[in-house]
PDB file of C-alpha atoms in Angstrom:
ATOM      1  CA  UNK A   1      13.191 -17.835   0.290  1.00  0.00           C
ATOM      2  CA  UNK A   2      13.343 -14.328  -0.412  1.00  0.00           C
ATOM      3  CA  UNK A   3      11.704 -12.383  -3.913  1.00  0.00           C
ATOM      4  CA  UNK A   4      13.195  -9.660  -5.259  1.00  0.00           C
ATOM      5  CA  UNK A   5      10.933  -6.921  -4.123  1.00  0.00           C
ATOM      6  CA  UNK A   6      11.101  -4.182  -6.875  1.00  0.00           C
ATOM      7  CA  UNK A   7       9.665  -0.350  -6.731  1.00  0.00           C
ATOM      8  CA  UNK A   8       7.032  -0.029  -9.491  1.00  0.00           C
ATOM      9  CA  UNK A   9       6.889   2.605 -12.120  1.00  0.00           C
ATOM     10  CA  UNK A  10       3.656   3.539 -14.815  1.00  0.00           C
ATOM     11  CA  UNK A  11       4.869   0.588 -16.755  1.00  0.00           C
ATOM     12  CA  UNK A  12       3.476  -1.402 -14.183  1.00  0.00           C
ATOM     13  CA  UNK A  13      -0.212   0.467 -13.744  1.00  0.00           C
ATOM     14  CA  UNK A  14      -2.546  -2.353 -14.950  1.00  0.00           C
ATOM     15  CA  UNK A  15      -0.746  -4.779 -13.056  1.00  0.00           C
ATOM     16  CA  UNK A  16      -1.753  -2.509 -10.045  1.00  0.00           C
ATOM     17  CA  UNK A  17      -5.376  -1.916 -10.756  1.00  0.00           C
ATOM     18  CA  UNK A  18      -5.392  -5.404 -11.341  1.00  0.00           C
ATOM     19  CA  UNK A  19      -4.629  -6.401  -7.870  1.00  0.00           C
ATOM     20  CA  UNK A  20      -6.294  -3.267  -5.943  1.00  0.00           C
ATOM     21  CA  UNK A  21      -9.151  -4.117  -8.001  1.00  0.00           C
ATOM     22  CA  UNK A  22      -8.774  -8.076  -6.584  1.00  0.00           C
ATOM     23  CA  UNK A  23      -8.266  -6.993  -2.779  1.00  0.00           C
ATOM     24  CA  UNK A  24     -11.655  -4.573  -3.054  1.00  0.00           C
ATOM     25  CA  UNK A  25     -13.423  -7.466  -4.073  1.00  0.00           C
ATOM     26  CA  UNK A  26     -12.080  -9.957  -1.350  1.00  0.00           C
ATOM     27  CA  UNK A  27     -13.301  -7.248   0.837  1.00  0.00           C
ATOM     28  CA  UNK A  28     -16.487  -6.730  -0.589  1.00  0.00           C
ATOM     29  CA  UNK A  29     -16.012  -3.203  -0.925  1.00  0.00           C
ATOM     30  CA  UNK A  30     -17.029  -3.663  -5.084  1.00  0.00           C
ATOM     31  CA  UNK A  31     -18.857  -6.571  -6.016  1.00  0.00           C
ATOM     32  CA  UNK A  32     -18.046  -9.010  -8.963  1.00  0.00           C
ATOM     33  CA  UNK A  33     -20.121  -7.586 -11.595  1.00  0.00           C
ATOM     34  CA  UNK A  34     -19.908  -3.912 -10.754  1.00  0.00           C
ATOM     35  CA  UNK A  35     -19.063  -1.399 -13.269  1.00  0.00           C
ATOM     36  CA  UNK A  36     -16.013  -0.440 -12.213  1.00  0.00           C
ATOM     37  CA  UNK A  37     -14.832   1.671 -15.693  1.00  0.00           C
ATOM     38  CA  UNK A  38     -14.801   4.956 -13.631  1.00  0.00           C
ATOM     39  CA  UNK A  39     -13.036   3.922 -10.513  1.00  0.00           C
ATOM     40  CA  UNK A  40     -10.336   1.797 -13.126  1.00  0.00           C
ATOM     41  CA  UNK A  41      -9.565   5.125 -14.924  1.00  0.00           C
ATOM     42  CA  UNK A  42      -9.310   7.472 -11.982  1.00  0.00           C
ATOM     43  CA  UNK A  43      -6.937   5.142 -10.257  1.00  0.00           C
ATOM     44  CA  UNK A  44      -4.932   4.220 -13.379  1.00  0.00           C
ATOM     45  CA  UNK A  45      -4.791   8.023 -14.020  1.00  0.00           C
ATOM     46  CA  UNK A  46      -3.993   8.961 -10.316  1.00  0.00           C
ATOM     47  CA  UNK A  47      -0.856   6.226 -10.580  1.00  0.00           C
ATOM     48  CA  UNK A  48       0.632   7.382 -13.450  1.00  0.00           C
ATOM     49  CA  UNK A  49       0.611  11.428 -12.325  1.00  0.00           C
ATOM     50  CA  UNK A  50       1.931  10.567  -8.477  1.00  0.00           C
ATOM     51  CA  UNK A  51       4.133   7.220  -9.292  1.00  0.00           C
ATOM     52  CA  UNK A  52       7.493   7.743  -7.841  1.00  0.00           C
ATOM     53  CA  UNK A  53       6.650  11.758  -6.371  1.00  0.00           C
ATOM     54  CA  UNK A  54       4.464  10.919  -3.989  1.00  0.00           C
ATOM     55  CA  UNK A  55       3.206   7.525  -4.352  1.00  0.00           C
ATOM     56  CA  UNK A  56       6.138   5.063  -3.788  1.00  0.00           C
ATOM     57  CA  UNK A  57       4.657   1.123  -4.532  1.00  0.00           C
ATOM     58  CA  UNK A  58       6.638  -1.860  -4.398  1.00  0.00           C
ATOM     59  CA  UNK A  59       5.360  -5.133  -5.591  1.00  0.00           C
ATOM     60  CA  UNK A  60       6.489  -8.919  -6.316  1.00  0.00           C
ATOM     61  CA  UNK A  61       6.526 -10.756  -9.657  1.00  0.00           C
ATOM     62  CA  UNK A  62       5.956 -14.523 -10.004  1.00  0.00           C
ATOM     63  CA  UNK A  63       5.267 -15.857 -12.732  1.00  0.00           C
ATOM     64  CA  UNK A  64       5.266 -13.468 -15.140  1.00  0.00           C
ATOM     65  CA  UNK A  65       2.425 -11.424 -13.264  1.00  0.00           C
ATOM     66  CA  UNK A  66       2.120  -8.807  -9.958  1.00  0.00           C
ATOM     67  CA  UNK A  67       1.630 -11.497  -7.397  1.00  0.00           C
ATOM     68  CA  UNK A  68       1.533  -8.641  -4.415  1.00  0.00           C
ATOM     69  CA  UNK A  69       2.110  -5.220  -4.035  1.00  0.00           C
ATOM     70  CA  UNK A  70       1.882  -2.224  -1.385  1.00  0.00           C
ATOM     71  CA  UNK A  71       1.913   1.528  -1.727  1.00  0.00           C
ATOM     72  CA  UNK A  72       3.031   3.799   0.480  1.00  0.00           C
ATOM     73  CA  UNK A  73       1.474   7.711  -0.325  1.00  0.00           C
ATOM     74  CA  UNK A  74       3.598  10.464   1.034  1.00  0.00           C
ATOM     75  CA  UNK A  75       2.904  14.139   2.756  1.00  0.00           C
ATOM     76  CA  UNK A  76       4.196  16.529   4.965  1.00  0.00           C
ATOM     77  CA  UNK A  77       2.170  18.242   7.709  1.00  0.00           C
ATOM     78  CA  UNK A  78       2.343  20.770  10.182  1.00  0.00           C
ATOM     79  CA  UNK A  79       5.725  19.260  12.587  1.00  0.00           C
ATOM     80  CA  UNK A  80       4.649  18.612  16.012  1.00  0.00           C
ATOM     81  CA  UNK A  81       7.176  17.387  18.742  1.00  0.00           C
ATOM     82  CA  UNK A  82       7.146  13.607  17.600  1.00  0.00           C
ATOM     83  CA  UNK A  83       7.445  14.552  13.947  1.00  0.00           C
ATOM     84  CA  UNK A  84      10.097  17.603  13.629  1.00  0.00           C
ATOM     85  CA  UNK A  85      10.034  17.298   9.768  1.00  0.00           C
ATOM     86  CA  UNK A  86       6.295  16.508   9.425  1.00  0.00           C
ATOM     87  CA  UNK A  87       6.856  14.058   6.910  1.00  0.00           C
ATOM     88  CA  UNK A  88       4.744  11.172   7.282  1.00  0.00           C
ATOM     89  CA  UNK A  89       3.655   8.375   5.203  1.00  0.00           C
ATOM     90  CA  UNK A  90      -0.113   6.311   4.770  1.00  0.00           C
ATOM     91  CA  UNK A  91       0.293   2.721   3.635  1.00  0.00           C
ATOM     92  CA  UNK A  92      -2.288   1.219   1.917  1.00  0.00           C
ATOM     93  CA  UNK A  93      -3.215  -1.427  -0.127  1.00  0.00           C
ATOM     94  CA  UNK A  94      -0.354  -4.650   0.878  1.00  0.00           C
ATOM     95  CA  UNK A  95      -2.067  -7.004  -0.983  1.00  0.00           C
ATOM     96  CA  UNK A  96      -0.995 -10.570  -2.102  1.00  0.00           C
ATOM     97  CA  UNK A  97      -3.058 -12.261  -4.702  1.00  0.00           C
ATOM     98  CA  UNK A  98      -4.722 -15.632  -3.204  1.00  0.00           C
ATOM     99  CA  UNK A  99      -2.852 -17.625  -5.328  1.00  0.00           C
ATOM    100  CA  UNK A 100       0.734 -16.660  -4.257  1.00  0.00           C
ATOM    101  CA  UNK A 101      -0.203 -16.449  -0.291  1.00  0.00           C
ATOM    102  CA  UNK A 102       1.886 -17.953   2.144  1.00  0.00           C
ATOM    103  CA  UNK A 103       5.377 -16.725   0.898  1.00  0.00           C
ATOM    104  CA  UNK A 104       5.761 -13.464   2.799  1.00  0.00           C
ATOM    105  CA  UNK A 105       5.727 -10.975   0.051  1.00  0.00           C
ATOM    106  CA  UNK A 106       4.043  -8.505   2.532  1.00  0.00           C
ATOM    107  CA  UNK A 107       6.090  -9.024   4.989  1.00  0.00           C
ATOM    108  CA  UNK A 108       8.529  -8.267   2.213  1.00  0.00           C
ATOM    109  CA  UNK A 109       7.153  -5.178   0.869  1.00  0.00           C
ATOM    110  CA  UNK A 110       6.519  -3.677   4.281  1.00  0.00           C
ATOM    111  CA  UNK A 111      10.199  -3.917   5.874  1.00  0.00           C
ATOM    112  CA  UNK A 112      10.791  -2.669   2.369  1.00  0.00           C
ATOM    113  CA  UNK A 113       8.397   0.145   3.145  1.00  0.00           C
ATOM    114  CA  UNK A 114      10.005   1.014   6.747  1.00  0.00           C
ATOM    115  CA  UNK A 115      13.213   1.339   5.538  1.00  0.00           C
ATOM    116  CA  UNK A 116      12.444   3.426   2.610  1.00  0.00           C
ATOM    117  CA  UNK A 117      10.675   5.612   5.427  1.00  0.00           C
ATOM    118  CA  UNK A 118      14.070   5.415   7.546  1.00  0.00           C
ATOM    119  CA  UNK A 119      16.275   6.489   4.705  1.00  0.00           C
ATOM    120  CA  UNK A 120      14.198   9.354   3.776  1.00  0.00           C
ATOM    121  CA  UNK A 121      13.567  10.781   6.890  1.00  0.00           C
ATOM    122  CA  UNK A 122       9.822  10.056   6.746  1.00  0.00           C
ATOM    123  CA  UNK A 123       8.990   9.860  10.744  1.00  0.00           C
ATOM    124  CA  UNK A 124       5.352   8.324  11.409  1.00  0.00           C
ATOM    125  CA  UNK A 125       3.981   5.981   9.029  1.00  0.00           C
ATOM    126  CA  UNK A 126       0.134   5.151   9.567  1.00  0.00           C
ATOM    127  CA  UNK A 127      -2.463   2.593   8.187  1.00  0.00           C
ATOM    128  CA  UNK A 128      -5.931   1.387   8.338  1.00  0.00           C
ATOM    129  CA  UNK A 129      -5.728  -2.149   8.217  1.00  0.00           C
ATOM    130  CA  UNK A 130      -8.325  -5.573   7.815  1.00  0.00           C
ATOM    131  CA  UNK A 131      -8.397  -7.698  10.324  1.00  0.00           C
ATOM    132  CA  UNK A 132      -6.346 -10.362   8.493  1.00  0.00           C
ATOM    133  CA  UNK A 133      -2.995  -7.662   8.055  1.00  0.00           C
ATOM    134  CA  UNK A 134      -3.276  -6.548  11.919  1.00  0.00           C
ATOM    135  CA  UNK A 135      -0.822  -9.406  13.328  1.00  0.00           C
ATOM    136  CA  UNK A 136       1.510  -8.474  10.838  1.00  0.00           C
ATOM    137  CA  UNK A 137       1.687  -4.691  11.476  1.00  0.00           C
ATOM    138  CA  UNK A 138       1.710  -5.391  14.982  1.00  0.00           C
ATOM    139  CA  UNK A 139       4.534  -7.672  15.308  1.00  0.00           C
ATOM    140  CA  UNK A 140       6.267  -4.448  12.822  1.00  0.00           C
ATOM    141  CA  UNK A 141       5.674  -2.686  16.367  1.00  0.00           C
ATOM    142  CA  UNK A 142       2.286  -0.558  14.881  1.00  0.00           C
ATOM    143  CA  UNK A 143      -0.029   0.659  17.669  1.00  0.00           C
ATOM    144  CA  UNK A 144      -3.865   0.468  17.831  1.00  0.00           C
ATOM    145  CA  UNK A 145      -5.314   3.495  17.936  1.00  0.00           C
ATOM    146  CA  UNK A 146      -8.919   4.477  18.109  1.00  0.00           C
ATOM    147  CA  UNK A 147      -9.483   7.898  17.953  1.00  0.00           C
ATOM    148  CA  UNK A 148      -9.020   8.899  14.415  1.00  0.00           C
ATOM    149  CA  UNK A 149     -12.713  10.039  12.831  1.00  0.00           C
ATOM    150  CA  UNK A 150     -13.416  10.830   8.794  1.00  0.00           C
ATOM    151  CA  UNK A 151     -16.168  12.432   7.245  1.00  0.00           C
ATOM    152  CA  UNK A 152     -16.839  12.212   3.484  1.00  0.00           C
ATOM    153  CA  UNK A 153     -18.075  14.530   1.211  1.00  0.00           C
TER     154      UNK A 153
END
């Protein structure tokens, strides 16, 4: 059965942190009991200023709460000859709350995703993704790659 997948707005912004903060913790990247006050009102206050500009998130509702959600953030680069319009697109974040597994919402929210990217002429959409979400992209038609690098400061 299909669920009405539905774009978010700032309405929805705790229902977000409360399942970003959920998928961090499945993935141990913050543990049970940390403080997470700072991280809660930088992301809460990052939603609300890029919602719908250039953060697009979609999410699923049963009942009554955010049962899974996935965000796609937007930018435009230098074109190069795959990319004419240099518009490209990072998803991040398709999460389904344990709960409500099973039912395809991301499956859902990312052919929601790839045709948003079609219809706005968004040409290369790219991800880093666990190890339990790579069958999915792949089967989208996502390729591995393995030479991106990062460096934090």
């Amino acid at each position: 059965m299909k669920n009405e997948i539905l774009l978010l707005d700032e309405k929805s912004v705790n229902d977000f942190w409360r399942l970003r903060i959920e998928l961090f913790q499945e993935l141990e990247e913050v543990s049970k009991d940390a403080d997470c006050t700072q991280l809660e009102s930088a992301t809460k206050q990052y939603y609300v200023s890029h919602i719908n500009k250039d953060l697009i998130s979609w999410g699923v509702f049963q009942e009554g709460q955010l049962a899974a959600t996935g965000s796609l953030c937007l930018f435009t680069r230098i074109p190069y000859n795959e990319n004419l319009s240099g518009l490209e697109g990072y998803i991040l974040n398709i999460y389904t709350s344990k709960q409500f597994r099973g039912n395809g919402f991301a499956n859902q929210i990312l052919d929601n995703m790839i045709e948003y990217s079609y219809k706005n002429n968004i040409k290369r959409l790219w991800l880093n993704s666990s190890e339990q979400g790579k069958h999915l992209y792949m089967k989208k038609g996502f390729l591995q790659k393995n030479n991106e690098m990062e460096l934090f400061l």
